[in-house]
PDB file of C-alpha atoms in Angstrom:
ATOM      1  CA  UNK A   1      -8.990 -47.591 -37.628  1.00 56.00           C
ATOM      2  CA  UNK A   2      -9.572 -49.539 -34.408  1.00 61.00           C
ATOM      3  CA  UNK A   3     -12.111 -46.874 -33.440  1.00 92.00           C
ATOM      4  CA  UNK A   4     -14.108 -47.923 -36.497  1.00 97.00           C
ATOM      5  CA  UNK A   5     -14.332 -51.516 -35.277  1.00 97.00           C
ATOM      6  CA  UNK A   6     -15.309 -50.404 -31.782  1.00 97.00           C
ATOM      7  CA  UNK A   7     -18.082 -48.190 -33.139  1.00 97.00           C
ATOM      8  CA  UNK A   8     -19.386 -51.063 -35.260  1.00 98.00           C
ATOM      9  CA  UNK A   9     -19.427 -53.400 -32.249  1.00 97.00           C
ATOM     10  CA  UNK A  10     -21.083 -50.865 -29.960  1.00 96.00           C
ATOM     11  CA  UNK A  11     -24.091 -50.194 -32.212  1.00 97.00           C
ATOM     12  CA  UNK A  12     -27.071 -52.378 -31.228  1.00 97.00           C
ATOM     13  CA  UNK A  13     -28.224 -54.395 -34.228  1.00 97.00           C
ATOM     14  CA  UNK A  14     -29.966 -57.695 -33.454  1.00 96.00           C
ATOM     15  CA  UNK A  15     -31.592 -59.512 -36.364  1.00 95.00           C
ATOM     16  CA  UNK A  16     -34.409 -57.363 -37.743  1.00 95.00           C
ATOM     17  CA  UNK A  17     -33.066 -54.141 -36.187  1.00 96.00           C
ATOM     18  CA  UNK A  18     -30.055 -53.365 -38.376  1.00 97.00           C
ATOM     19  CA  UNK A  19     -31.078 -49.913 -39.663  1.00 96.00           C
ATOM     20  CA  UNK A  20     -28.923 -47.817 -37.277  1.00 97.00           C
ATOM     21  CA  UNK A  21     -25.839 -49.823 -38.217  1.00 98.00           C
ATOM     22  CA  UNK A  22     -26.711 -49.551 -41.908  1.00 98.00           C
ATOM     23  CA  UNK A  23     -26.985 -45.765 -41.506  1.00 98.00           C
ATOM     24  CA  UNK A  24     -23.505 -45.593 -39.991  1.00 98.00           C
ATOM     25  CA  UNK A  25     -21.869 -47.829 -42.607  1.00 98.00           C
ATOM     26  CA  UNK A  26     -23.571 -45.915 -45.402  1.00 98.00           C
ATOM     27  CA  UNK A  27     -22.192 -42.572 -44.240  1.00 97.00           C
ATOM     28  CA  UNK A  28     -18.685 -43.948 -43.745  1.00 97.00           C
ATOM     29  CA  UNK A  29     -18.557 -45.497 -47.221  1.00 98.00           C
ATOM     30  CA  UNK A  30     -20.265 -42.743 -49.213  1.00 97.00           C
ATOM     31  CA  UNK A  31     -16.948 -41.252 -50.445  1.00 96.00           C
ATOM     32  CA  UNK A  32     -15.823 -44.640 -51.741  1.00 97.00           C
ATOM     33  CA  UNK A  33     -18.924 -45.731 -53.674  1.00 96.00           C
ATOM     34  CA  UNK A  34     -20.662 -44.891 -56.925  1.00 97.00           C
ATOM     35  CA  UNK A  35     -24.047 -45.708 -55.426  1.00 97.00           C
ATOM     36  CA  UNK A  36     -25.421 -46.879 -52.094  1.00 98.00           C
ATOM     37  CA  UNK A  37     -28.936 -48.175 -51.615  1.00 97.00           C
ATOM     38  CA  UNK A  38     -31.033 -50.598 -49.574  1.00 97.00           C
ATOM     39  CA  UNK A  39     -33.299 -53.318 -50.817  1.00 96.00           C
ATOM     40  CA  UNK A  40     -36.747 -54.223 -49.536  1.00 95.00           C
ATOM     41  CA  UNK A  41     -35.355 -56.433 -46.739  1.00 95.00           C
ATOM     42  CA  UNK A  42     -32.907 -53.793 -45.491  1.00 96.00           C
ATOM     43  CA  UNK A  43     -29.679 -55.140 -46.999  1.00 98.00           C
ATOM     44  CA  UNK A  44     -27.216 -52.293 -47.574  1.00 98.00           C
ATOM     45  CA  UNK A  45     -25.671 -52.445 -51.054  1.00 98.00           C
ATOM     46  CA  UNK A  46     -22.515 -50.449 -51.767  1.00 98.00           C
ATOM     47  CA  UNK A  47     -21.742 -50.462 -55.494  1.00 98.00           C
ATOM     48  CA  UNK A  48     -18.305 -49.574 -56.882  1.00 96.00           C
ATOM     49  CA  UNK A  49     -18.707 -49.651 -60.652  1.00 96.00           C
ATOM     50  CA  UNK A  50     -16.093 -51.397 -62.733  1.00 94.00           C
ATOM     51  CA  UNK A  51     -15.495 -53.430 -65.882  1.00 94.00           C
ATOM     52  CA  UNK A  52     -16.418 -57.008 -66.568  1.00 90.00           C
ATOM     53  CA  UNK A  53     -18.125 -59.479 -64.295  1.00 96.00           C
ATOM     54  CA  UNK A  54     -19.890 -58.832 -60.994  1.00 97.00           C
ATOM     55  CA  UNK A  55     -17.936 -59.616 -57.825  1.00 98.00           C
ATOM     56  CA  UNK A  56     -20.099 -59.538 -54.704  1.00 98.00           C
ATOM     57  CA  UNK A  57     -18.919 -59.499 -51.095  1.00 98.00           C
ATOM     58  CA  UNK A  58     -21.261 -60.191 -48.162  1.00 97.00           C
ATOM     59  CA  UNK A  59     -20.804 -59.392 -44.466  1.00 98.00           C
ATOM     60  CA  UNK A  60     -23.769 -59.597 -42.113  1.00 97.00           C
ATOM     61  CA  UNK A  61     -24.775 -56.720 -39.874  1.00 97.00           C
ATOM     62  CA  UNK A  62     -26.965 -58.563 -37.383  1.00 97.00           C
ATOM     63  CA  UNK A  63     -25.830 -59.946 -34.040  1.00 96.00           C
ATOM     64  CA  UNK A  64     -27.351 -62.472 -31.673  1.00 95.00           C
ATOM     65  CA  UNK A  65     -30.040 -61.270 -29.297  1.00 96.00           C
ATOM     66  CA  UNK A  66     -33.348 -62.008 -27.622  1.00 97.00           C
ATOM     67  CA  UNK A  67     -36.879 -60.679 -28.031  1.00 97.00           C
ATOM     68  CA  UNK A  68     -39.502 -60.140 -25.317  1.00 97.00           C
ATOM     69  CA  UNK A  69     -42.384 -62.604 -25.593  1.00 97.00           C
ATOM     70  CA  UNK A  70     -44.484 -62.226 -22.421  1.00 96.00           C
ATOM     71  CA  UNK A  71     -44.480 -61.083 -18.768  1.00 96.00           C
ATOM     72  CA  UNK A  72     -44.555 -62.824 -15.427  1.00 94.00           C
ATOM     73  CA  UNK A  73     -46.636 -61.597 -12.496  1.00 94.00           C
ATOM     74  CA  UNK A  74     -43.470 -60.747 -10.538  1.00 95.00           C
ATOM     75  CA  UNK A  75     -42.058 -58.544 -13.316  1.00 95.00           C
ATOM     76  CA  UNK A  76     -40.243 -61.219 -15.303  1.00 95.00           C
ATOM     77  CA  UNK A  77     -39.566 -60.595 -18.995  1.00 97.00           C
ATOM     78  CA  UNK A  78     -39.636 -63.909 -20.834  1.00 96.00           C
ATOM     79  CA  UNK A  79     -37.679 -63.935 -24.082  1.00 96.00           C
ATOM     80  CA  UNK A  80     -37.048 -65.981 -27.215  1.00 95.00           C
ATOM     81  CA  UNK A  81     -33.721 -66.304 -28.999  1.00 95.00           C
ATOM     82  CA  UNK A  82     -32.815 -64.260 -32.061  1.00 94.00           C
ATOM     83  CA  UNK A  83     -30.332 -66.538 -33.777  1.00 93.00           C
ATOM     84  CA  UNK A  84     -28.194 -69.345 -32.414  1.00 90.00           C
ATOM     85  CA  UNK A  85     -28.218 -68.340 -28.758  1.00 91.00           C
ATOM     86  CA  UNK A  86     -26.801 -71.091 -26.526  1.00 87.00           C
ATOM     87  CA  UNK A  87     -28.703 -70.958 -23.189  1.00 89.00           C
ATOM     88  CA  UNK A  88     -25.859 -72.043 -20.903  1.00 86.00           C
ATOM     89  CA  UNK A  89     -23.600 -69.307 -22.316  1.00 87.00           C
ATOM     90  CA  UNK A  90     -25.967 -66.479 -21.425  1.00 90.00           C
ATOM     91  CA  UNK A  91     -26.926 -67.323 -17.834  1.00 90.00           C
ATOM     92  CA  UNK A  92     -26.356 -64.268 -15.613  1.00 92.00           C
ATOM     93  CA  UNK A  93     -25.246 -62.189 -18.616  1.00 94.00           C
ATOM     94  CA  UNK A  94     -26.559 -58.655 -19.090  1.00 96.00           C
ATOM     95  CA  UNK A  95     -28.768 -57.633 -22.005  1.00 97.00           C
ATOM     96  CA  UNK A  96     -29.695 -54.189 -23.294  1.00 97.00           C
ATOM     97  CA  UNK A  97     -33.047 -53.657 -25.020  1.00 97.00           C
ATOM     98  CA  UNK A  98     -33.289 -51.349 -28.011  1.00 97.00           C
ATOM     99  CA  UNK A  99     -35.043 -48.750 -25.838  1.00 96.00           C
ATOM    100  CA  UNK A 100     -32.070 -48.718 -23.436  1.00 96.00           C
ATOM    101  CA  UNK A 101     -33.540 -50.796 -20.610  1.00 97.00           C
ATOM    102  CA  UNK A 102     -31.036 -53.284 -19.188  1.00 97.00           C
ATOM    103  CA  UNK A 103     -31.482 -56.555 -17.385  1.00 97.00           C
ATOM    104  CA  UNK A 104     -29.857 -59.843 -16.440  1.00 97.00           C
ATOM    105  CA  UNK A 105     -30.653 -63.342 -17.761  1.00 95.00           C
ATOM    106  CA  UNK A 106     -31.565 -65.458 -14.710  1.00 94.00           C
ATOM    107  CA  UNK A 107     -33.121 -68.889 -14.016  1.00 91.00           C
ATOM    108  CA  UNK A 108     -36.898 -69.155 -13.780  1.00 89.00           C
ATOM    109  CA  UNK A 109     -37.031 -71.278 -10.654  1.00 82.00           C
ATOM    110  CA  UNK A 110     -34.455 -73.117  -8.571  1.00 81.00           C
ATOM    111  CA  UNK A 111     -31.035 -72.661 -10.148  1.00 81.00           C
ATOM    112  CA  UNK A 112     -29.964 -76.263  -9.627  1.00 81.00           C
ATOM    113  CA  UNK A 113     -33.101 -77.593 -11.304  1.00 80.00           C
ATOM    114  CA  UNK A 114     -32.733 -75.201 -14.246  1.00 78.00           C
ATOM    115  CA  UNK A 115     -29.099 -76.139 -14.787  1.00 79.00           C
ATOM    116  CA  UNK A 116     -29.997 -79.841 -15.130  1.00 80.00           C
ATOM    117  CA  UNK A 117     -31.849 -79.094 -18.364  1.00 85.00           C
ATOM    118  CA  UNK A 118     -31.134 -75.502 -19.278  1.00 88.00           C
ATOM    119  CA  UNK A 119     -33.115 -74.006 -22.171  1.00 88.00           C
ATOM    120  CA  UNK A 120     -34.539 -70.624 -23.160  1.00 89.00           C
ATOM    121  CA  UNK A 121     -37.965 -71.423 -21.710  1.00 88.00           C
ATOM    122  CA  UNK A 122     -36.404 -71.780 -18.246  1.00 90.00           C
ATOM    123  CA  UNK A 123     -34.777 -68.334 -18.298  1.00 94.00           C
ATOM    124  CA  UNK A 124     -36.064 -64.770 -18.080  1.00 95.00           C
ATOM    125  CA  UNK A 125     -34.702 -61.225 -18.007  1.00 97.00           C
ATOM    126  CA  UNK A 126     -34.676 -59.510 -14.623  1.00 97.00           C
ATOM    127  CA  UNK A 127     -35.001 -55.748 -15.214  1.00 97.00           C
ATOM    128  CA  UNK A 128     -35.651 -54.918 -11.567  1.00 96.00           C
ATOM    129  CA  UNK A 129     -39.427 -54.665 -12.020  1.00 96.00           C
ATOM    130  CA  UNK A 130     -41.478 -55.705  -8.977  1.00 95.00           C
ATOM    131  CA  UNK A 131     -44.676 -56.557 -10.841  1.00 96.00           C
ATOM    132  CA  UNK A 132     -46.118 -57.093 -14.292  1.00 96.00           C
ATOM    133  CA  UNK A 133     -47.419 -53.529 -14.596  1.00 96.00           C
ATOM    134  CA  UNK A 134     -43.966 -52.065 -14.036  1.00 97.00           C
ATOM    135  CA  UNK A 135     -42.397 -54.502 -16.504  1.00 97.00           C
ATOM    136  CA  UNK A 136     -44.929 -53.545 -19.184  1.00 97.00           C
ATOM    137  CA  UNK A 137     -44.056 -49.879 -18.746  1.00 96.00           C
ATOM    138  CA  UNK A 138     -40.358 -50.604 -19.227  1.00 97.00           C
ATOM    139  CA  UNK A 139     -40.269 -53.195 -22.047  1.00 97.00           C
ATOM    140  CA  UNK A 140     -42.882 -53.845 -24.734  1.00 97.00           C
ATOM    141  CA  UNK A 141     -43.658 -57.270 -26.144  1.00 97.00           C
ATOM    142  CA  UNK A 142     -41.572 -57.643 -29.300  1.00 97.00           C
ATOM    143  CA  UNK A 143     -38.771 -55.404 -28.024  1.00 97.00           C
ATOM    144  CA  UNK A 144     -35.385 -56.844 -29.003  1.00 97.00           C
ATOM    145  CA  UNK A 145     -32.227 -56.842 -26.909  1.00 97.00           C
ATOM    146  CA  UNK A 146     -28.526 -57.540 -27.449  1.00 97.00           C
ATOM    147  CA  UNK A 147     -25.969 -58.928 -25.035  1.00 96.00           C
ATOM    148  CA  UNK A 148     -23.688 -56.514 -23.212  1.00 96.00           C
ATOM    149  CA  UNK A 149     -19.970 -57.074 -23.751  1.00 92.00           C
ATOM    150  CA  UNK A 150     -17.503 -54.187 -23.521  1.00 94.00           C
ATOM    151  CA  UNK A 151     -15.006 -53.609 -26.316  1.00 96.00           C
ATOM    152  CA  UNK A 152     -11.521 -54.394 -24.995  1.00 96.00           C
ATOM    153  CA  UNK A 153      -8.271 -53.756 -26.901  1.00 95.00           C
ATOM    154  CA  UNK A 154      -5.735 -55.969 -25.117  1.00 95.00           C
ATOM    155  CA  UNK A 155      -2.320 -56.710 -26.560  1.00 95.00           C
ATOM    156  CA  UNK A 156      -2.697 -58.694 -29.764  1.00 96.00           C
ATOM    157  CA  UNK A 157      -6.404 -59.373 -29.314  1.00 97.00           C
ATOM    158  CA  UNK A 158      -9.749 -57.615 -29.290  1.00 97.00           C
ATOM    159  CA  UNK A 159     -12.564 -58.875 -27.070  1.00 97.00           C
ATOM    160  CA  UNK A 160     -16.138 -57.718 -27.610  1.00 96.00           C
ATOM    161  CA  UNK A 161     -19.707 -58.707 -28.215  1.00 96.00           C
ATOM    162  CA  UNK A 162     -20.858 -58.740 -31.852  1.00 96.00           C
ATOM    163  CA  UNK A 163     -17.484 -59.415 -33.488  1.00 97.00           C
ATOM    164  CA  UNK A 164     -19.659 -61.946 -35.335  1.00 93.00           C
ATOM    165  CA  UNK A 165     -19.884 -60.291 -37.765  1.00 91.00           C
ATOM    166  CA  UNK A 166     -18.766 -56.703 -37.176  1.00 98.00           C
ATOM    167  CA  UNK A 167     -15.218 -57.963 -37.770  1.00 98.00           C
ATOM    168  CA  UNK A 168     -16.350 -58.979 -41.261  1.00 98.00           C
ATOM    169  CA  UNK A 169     -18.114 -55.651 -41.806  1.00 98.00           C
ATOM    170  CA  UNK A 170     -14.949 -53.872 -40.703  1.00 98.00           C
ATOM    171  CA  UNK A 171     -12.729 -55.841 -43.086  1.00 98.00           C
ATOM    172  CA  UNK A 172     -15.071 -55.175 -46.004  1.00 98.00           C
ATOM    173  CA  UNK A 173     -15.262 -51.455 -45.207  1.00 98.00           C
ATOM    174  CA  UNK A 174     -11.476 -51.223 -44.927  1.00 97.00           C
ATOM    175  CA  UNK A 175     -11.037 -53.051 -48.222  1.00 97.00           C
ATOM    176  CA  UNK A 176     -13.307 -50.574 -50.003  1.00 97.00           C
ATOM    177  CA  UNK A 177     -11.527 -47.639 -48.386  1.00 97.00           C
ATOM    178  CA  UNK A 178      -8.013 -48.854 -49.193  1.00 97.00           C
ATOM    179  CA  UNK A 179      -8.398 -50.337 -52.684  1.00 97.00           C
ATOM    180  CA  UNK A 180      -6.709 -48.077 -55.248  1.00 96.00           C
ATOM    181  CA  UNK A 181      -8.880 -49.374 -58.081  1.00 94.00           C
ATOM    182  CA  UNK A 182     -11.304 -52.194 -58.754  1.00 94.00           C
ATOM    183  CA  UNK A 183     -10.747 -54.729 -61.500  1.00 95.00           C
ATOM    184  CA  UNK A 184     -14.394 -55.779 -61.669  1.00 96.00           C
ATOM    185  CA  UNK A 185     -17.890 -54.513 -60.971  1.00 97.00           C
ATOM    186  CA  UNK A 186     -17.869 -54.691 -57.169  1.00 98.00           C
ATOM    187  CA  UNK A 187     -20.912 -55.019 -54.923  1.00 98.00           C
ATOM    188  CA  UNK A 188     -20.260 -54.876 -51.169  1.00 98.00           C
ATOM    189  CA  UNK A 189     -23.400 -56.062 -49.399  1.00 98.00           C
ATOM    190  CA  UNK A 190     -23.983 -55.692 -45.673  1.00 98.00           C
ATOM    191  CA  UNK A 191     -26.727 -58.220 -45.085  1.00 98.00           C
ATOM    192  CA  UNK A 192     -29.582 -58.526 -42.607  1.00 97.00           C
ATOM    193  CA  UNK A 193     -30.883 -61.529 -40.654  1.00 94.00           C
ATOM    194  CA  UNK A 194     -27.969 -63.855 -41.362  1.00 92.00           C
ATOM    195  CA  UNK A 195     -28.367 -65.294 -37.865  1.00 92.00           C
ATOM    196  CA  UNK A 196     -31.942 -66.297 -38.699  1.00 92.00           C
ATOM    197  CA  UNK A 197     -31.072 -68.434 -41.698  1.00 91.00           C
ATOM    198  CA  UNK A 198     -29.065 -66.342 -44.185  1.00 91.00           C
ATOM    199  CA  UNK A 199     -32.232 -64.464 -45.125  1.00 94.00           C
ATOM    200  CA  UNK A 200     -30.713 -61.264 -46.472  1.00 92.00           C
ATOM    201  CA  UNK A 201     -28.171 -63.128 -48.593  1.00 94.00           C
ATOM    202  CA  UNK A 202     -30.890 -65.148 -50.280  1.00 94.00           C
ATOM    203  CA  UNK A 203     -32.477 -61.927 -51.522  1.00 95.00           C
ATOM    204  CA  UNK A 204     -29.319 -60.224 -52.831  1.00 94.00           C
ATOM    205  CA  UNK A 205     -28.118 -63.382 -54.503  1.00 94.00           C
ATOM    206  CA  UNK A 206     -31.198 -63.135 -56.714  1.00 95.00           C
ATOM    207  CA  UNK A 207     -31.387 -59.342 -57.147  1.00 95.00           C
ATOM    208  CA  UNK A 208     -27.693 -58.719 -57.884  1.00 96.00           C
ATOM    209  CA  UNK A 209     -27.060 -62.061 -59.627  1.00 95.00           C
ATOM    210  CA  UNK A 210     -23.282 -61.930 -59.194  1.00 97.00           C
ATOM    211  CA  UNK A 211     -20.760 -63.878 -61.235  1.00 97.00           C
ATOM    212  CA  UNK A 212     -18.683 -64.551 -58.118  1.00 98.00           C
ATOM    213  CA  UNK A 213     -19.379 -64.153 -54.397  1.00 98.00           C
ATOM    214  CA  UNK A 214     -17.198 -64.045 -51.283  1.00 98.00           C
ATOM    215  CA  UNK A 215     -18.575 -63.899 -47.752  1.00 97.00           C
ATOM    216  CA  UNK A 216     -16.689 -62.337 -44.859  1.00 98.00           C
ATOM    217  CA  UNK A 217     -17.508 -63.934 -41.547  1.00 97.00           C
ATOM    218  CA  UNK A 218     -15.985 -65.369 -38.391  1.00 97.00           C
ATOM    219  CA  UNK A 219     -15.041 -68.995 -37.846  1.00 96.00           C
ATOM    220  CA  UNK A 220     -14.297 -71.121 -34.797  1.00 94.00           C
ATOM    221  CA  UNK A 221     -10.791 -72.039 -33.660  1.00 93.00           C
ATOM    222  CA  UNK A 222      -9.241 -75.242 -32.372  1.00 87.00           C
ATOM    223  CA  UNK A 223      -6.498 -73.611 -30.314  1.00 86.00           C
ATOM    224  CA  UNK A 224      -8.127 -73.866 -26.867  1.00 87.00           C
ATOM    225  CA  UNK A 225      -8.825 -76.812 -24.578  1.00 82.00           C
ATOM    226  CA  UNK A 226     -12.569 -76.331 -25.067  1.00 80.00           C
ATOM    227  CA  UNK A 227     -12.413 -75.707 -28.808  1.00 77.00           C
ATOM    228  CA  UNK A 228     -13.420 -78.100 -31.592  1.00 82.00           C
ATOM    229  CA  UNK A 229     -10.898 -80.342 -33.322  1.00 87.00           C
ATOM    230  CA  UNK A 230      -9.839 -78.069 -36.181  1.00 87.00           C
ATOM    231  CA  UNK A 231      -6.603 -76.474 -37.341  1.00 90.00           C
ATOM    232  CA  UNK A 232      -7.773 -72.847 -37.437  1.00 94.00           C
ATOM    233  CA  UNK A 233      -6.135 -70.728 -34.732  1.00 95.00           C
ATOM    234  CA  UNK A 234      -5.636 -67.142 -33.654  1.00 97.00           C
ATOM    235  CA  UNK A 235      -2.517 -65.527 -35.072  1.00 96.00           C
ATOM    236  CA  UNK A 236      -2.131 -67.744 -38.146  1.00 97.00           C
ATOM    237  CA  UNK A 237      -3.698 -65.284 -40.589  1.00 97.00           C
ATOM    238  CA  UNK A 238      -6.809 -64.986 -42.726  1.00 98.00           C
ATOM    239  CA  UNK A 239      -8.741 -68.259 -43.000  1.00 97.00           C
ATOM    240  CA  UNK A 240      -9.661 -69.382 -46.508  1.00 97.00           C
ATOM    241  CA  UNK A 241     -12.693 -71.624 -46.215  1.00 97.00           C
ATOM    242  CA  UNK A 242     -12.520 -75.062 -47.762  1.00 96.00           C
ATOM    243  CA  UNK A 243     -15.987 -76.100 -46.613  1.00 95.00           C
ATOM    244  CA  UNK A 244     -18.632 -75.757 -43.911  1.00 93.00           C
ATOM    245  CA  UNK A 245     -22.165 -77.055 -43.386  1.00 92.00           C
ATOM    246  CA  UNK A 246     -23.599 -74.803 -46.084  1.00 92.00           C
ATOM    247  CA  UNK A 247     -20.861 -74.613 -48.712  1.00 95.00           C
ATOM    248  CA  UNK A 248     -17.962 -76.316 -50.427  1.00 96.00           C
ATOM    249  CA  UNK A 249     -15.883 -73.417 -51.730  1.00 96.00           C
ATOM    250  CA  UNK A 250     -15.737 -73.338 -55.511  1.00 96.00           C
ATOM    251  CA  UNK A 251     -12.236 -74.265 -56.778  1.00 97.00           C
ATOM    252  CA  UNK A 252     -11.952 -71.053 -58.837  1.00 97.00           C
ATOM    253  CA  UNK A 253     -12.572 -68.903 -55.769  1.00 97.00           C
ATOM    254  CA  UNK A 254     -10.402 -70.975 -53.439  1.00 97.00           C
ATOM    255  CA  UNK A 255      -7.409 -71.008 -55.757  1.00 97.00           C
ATOM    256  CA  UNK A 256      -7.714 -67.301 -56.542  1.00 98.00           C
ATOM    257  CA  UNK A 257      -7.704 -66.372 -52.862  1.00 98.00           C
ATOM    258  CA  UNK A 258      -4.671 -68.590 -52.229  1.00 97.00           C
ATOM    259  CA  UNK A 259      -2.834 -67.111 -55.226  1.00 98.00           C
ATOM    260  CA  UNK A 260      -3.447 -63.548 -54.027  1.00 98.00           C
ATOM    261  CA  UNK A 261      -2.097 -64.453 -50.590  1.00 98.00           C
ATOM    262  CA  UNK A 262       1.058 -65.906 -52.121  1.00 97.00           C
ATOM    263  CA  UNK A 263       1.519 -62.934 -54.452  1.00 97.00           C
ATOM    264  CA  UNK A 264       1.090 -60.307 -51.737  1.00 97.00           C
ATOM    265  CA  UNK A 265       2.676 -62.187 -48.821  1.00 98.00           C
ATOM    266  CA  UNK A 266      -0.613 -62.343 -46.916  1.00 98.00           C
ATOM    267  CA  UNK A 267      -0.592 -64.816 -44.040  1.00 98.00           C
ATOM    268  CA  UNK A 268      -3.374 -67.371 -44.468  1.00 98.00           C
ATOM    269  CA  UNK A 269      -4.599 -70.706 -43.134  1.00 97.00           C
ATOM    270  CA  UNK A 270      -7.089 -73.277 -44.469  1.00 96.00           C
ATOM    271  CA  UNK A 271     -10.442 -73.640 -42.729  1.00 95.00           C
ATOM    272  CA  UNK A 272     -12.688 -76.700 -42.526  1.00 95.00           C
ATOM    273  CA  UNK A 273     -15.722 -76.021 -40.337  1.00 93.00           C
ATOM    274  CA  UNK A 274     -17.868 -79.055 -39.558  1.00 89.00           C
ATOM    275  CA  UNK A 275     -20.866 -77.124 -38.191  1.00 88.00           C
ATOM    276  CA  UNK A 276     -21.949 -73.641 -39.232  1.00 89.00           C
ATOM    277  CA  UNK A 277     -22.450 -71.602 -42.378  1.00 91.00           C
ATOM    278  CA  UNK A 278     -22.203 -68.138 -43.914  1.00 95.00           C
ATOM    279  CA  UNK A 279     -24.006 -65.948 -46.435  1.00 94.00           C
ATOM    280  CA  UNK A 280     -22.052 -67.723 -49.188  1.00 95.00           C
ATOM    281  CA  UNK A 281     -24.082 -70.826 -48.419  1.00 95.00           C
ATOM    282  CA  UNK A 282     -27.219 -69.042 -49.582  1.00 95.00           C
ATOM    283  CA  UNK A 283     -25.757 -67.061 -52.468  1.00 95.00           C
ATOM    284  CA  UNK A 284     -24.056 -69.974 -54.231  1.00 95.00           C
ATOM    285  CA  UNK A 285     -27.404 -71.702 -54.781  1.00 95.00           C
ATOM    286  CA  UNK A 286     -29.156 -68.737 -56.426  1.00 93.00           C
ATOM    287  CA  UNK A 287     -29.922 -68.523 -60.130  1.00 91.00           C
ATOM    288  CA  UNK A 288     -28.014 -71.152 -62.022  1.00 92.00           C
ATOM    289  CA  UNK A 289     -25.387 -71.245 -59.274  1.00 95.00           C
ATOM    290  CA  UNK A 290     -22.699 -68.756 -58.232  1.00 96.00           C
ATOM    291  CA  UNK A 291     -19.039 -69.733 -57.696  1.00 97.00           C
ATOM    292  CA  UNK A 292     -18.604 -68.699 -54.065  1.00 97.00           C
ATOM    293  CA  UNK A 293     -16.244 -68.825 -51.122  1.00 97.00           C
ATOM    294  CA  UNK A 294     -15.508 -67.236 -47.783  1.00 97.00           C
ATOM    295  CA  UNK A 295     -12.675 -65.367 -46.098  1.00 98.00           C
ATOM    296  CA  UNK A 296     -12.993 -66.063 -42.383  1.00 97.00           C
ATOM    297  CA  UNK A 297     -11.723 -64.315 -39.269  1.00 98.00           C
ATOM    298  CA  UNK A 298     -10.626 -66.869 -36.632  1.00 97.00           C
ATOM    299  CA  UNK A 299     -12.628 -66.133 -33.474  1.00 97.00           C
ATOM    300  CA  UNK A 300     -12.732 -67.654 -30.019  1.00 95.00           C
ATOM    301  CA  UNK A 301     -15.927 -67.853 -27.950  1.00 93.00           C
ATOM    302  CA  UNK A 302     -18.257 -67.414 -30.928  1.00 91.00           C
ATOM    303  CA  UNK A 303     -21.911 -66.698 -30.077  1.00 91.00           C
ATOM    304  CA  UNK A 304     -21.037 -65.268 -26.689  1.00 91.00           C
ATOM    305  CA  UNK A 305     -20.681 -61.712 -25.317  1.00 92.00           C
ATOM    306  CA  UNK A 306     -16.910 -62.271 -25.127  1.00 93.00           C
ATOM    307  CA  UNK A 307     -15.834 -63.061 -28.679  1.00 96.00           C
ATOM    308  CA  UNK A 308     -12.105 -62.681 -29.364  1.00 97.00           C
ATOM    309  CA  UNK A 309     -10.102 -61.978 -32.536  1.00 98.00           C
ATOM    310  CA  UNK A 310      -6.424 -61.409 -33.240  1.00 97.00           C
ATOM    311  CA  UNK A 311      -5.531 -57.975 -34.672  1.00 97.00           C
ATOM    312  CA  UNK A 312      -2.950 -59.445 -37.066  1.00 97.00           C
ATOM    313  CA  UNK A 313      -5.467 -61.936 -38.466  1.00 98.00           C
ATOM    314  CA  UNK A 314      -7.885 -59.089 -39.047  1.00 97.00           C
ATOM    315  CA  UNK A 315      -5.263 -57.045 -40.893  1.00 97.00           C
ATOM    316  CA  UNK A 316      -4.464 -60.028 -43.111  1.00 98.00           C
ATOM    317  CA  UNK A 317      -8.170 -60.355 -43.932  1.00 98.00           C
ATOM    318  CA  UNK A 318      -8.286 -56.647 -44.824  1.00 98.00           C
ATOM    319  CA  UNK A 319      -5.252 -57.103 -47.072  1.00 98.00           C
ATOM    320  CA  UNK A 320      -6.869 -60.061 -48.857  1.00 98.00           C
ATOM    321  CA  UNK A 321     -10.155 -58.219 -49.406  1.00 98.00           C
ATOM    322  CA  UNK A 322      -8.238 -55.222 -50.754  1.00 98.00           C
ATOM    323  CA  UNK A 323      -6.247 -57.464 -53.096  1.00 98.00           C
ATOM    324  CA  UNK A 324      -9.378 -59.143 -54.458  1.00 98.00           C
ATOM    325  CA  UNK A 325     -11.054 -55.793 -55.114  1.00 98.00           C
ATOM    326  CA  UNK A 326      -7.973 -54.445 -56.873  1.00 97.00           C
ATOM    327  CA  UNK A 327      -7.146 -57.531 -58.955  1.00 96.00           C
ATOM    328  CA  UNK A 328     -10.483 -59.328 -59.226  1.00 95.00           C
ATOM    329  CA  UNK A 329     -11.272 -62.981 -59.866  1.00 92.00           C
TER     330      UNK A 329
END
């Protein structure tokens, strides 16, 4: 199944350009669904019919990227961020535009001056063009690009770009594939434009109107010298979210996830994230309110081309998703 995760990570899908990834997920899950469709925004909805209340899962398809905004006379491609791109993390990193053209993020001016106050407006993409005319022929204004980061399977960990949130997509797909039955009416939603403000989730929260919702997303770890002060770490299992900037997990959801872990011997750890949010943050505010929570995958180097997850954590997340589908809320 590792090949599935690698394929998910390799597909280019910056915010607003998720259709190729949606096509792939749709074909893979067709044998496991009663219906698959897309809404007006491009969210992919995989419906597994069942009794009782609606249980909705969300995992976002989009990854961080940049979009071409204008040209420089020496062939520069100036770009804007798609999502929470941190400028100092992308300096001298490679990007690949949707049309296949590649380039490198470089300083616009003297490197030392740029580094004193680094921001997107002081960077551009060098595609090797010698003048504006050549640049225009290679990359159109509005063309999106993703960061280049090879998929590496190394011991207990996987390193790749776009694990935020292809790891969540993978866990949700595996759960649907491995569940022997479903106790409730299950909607697995692969959302668009999460990185631009949870946009896809806001739409499906209204259209599906679930009784319960669980997001699948990555979370930061506190197990490195440069990490935040938090208990979440690689190798300690699936992270059950207590709260983040967008959500305090509903007690019903939190306790149910913990009970399933205890029942099935699934390794888990609590997660308190001071900054950041997930699709659950949007869904829980829709309608009259939706009891919501999140199962997180501990991830180092989030929002970089070198994100890192632990294989055992990922398998524990898959096991918890499978358990929730089979036994319900």
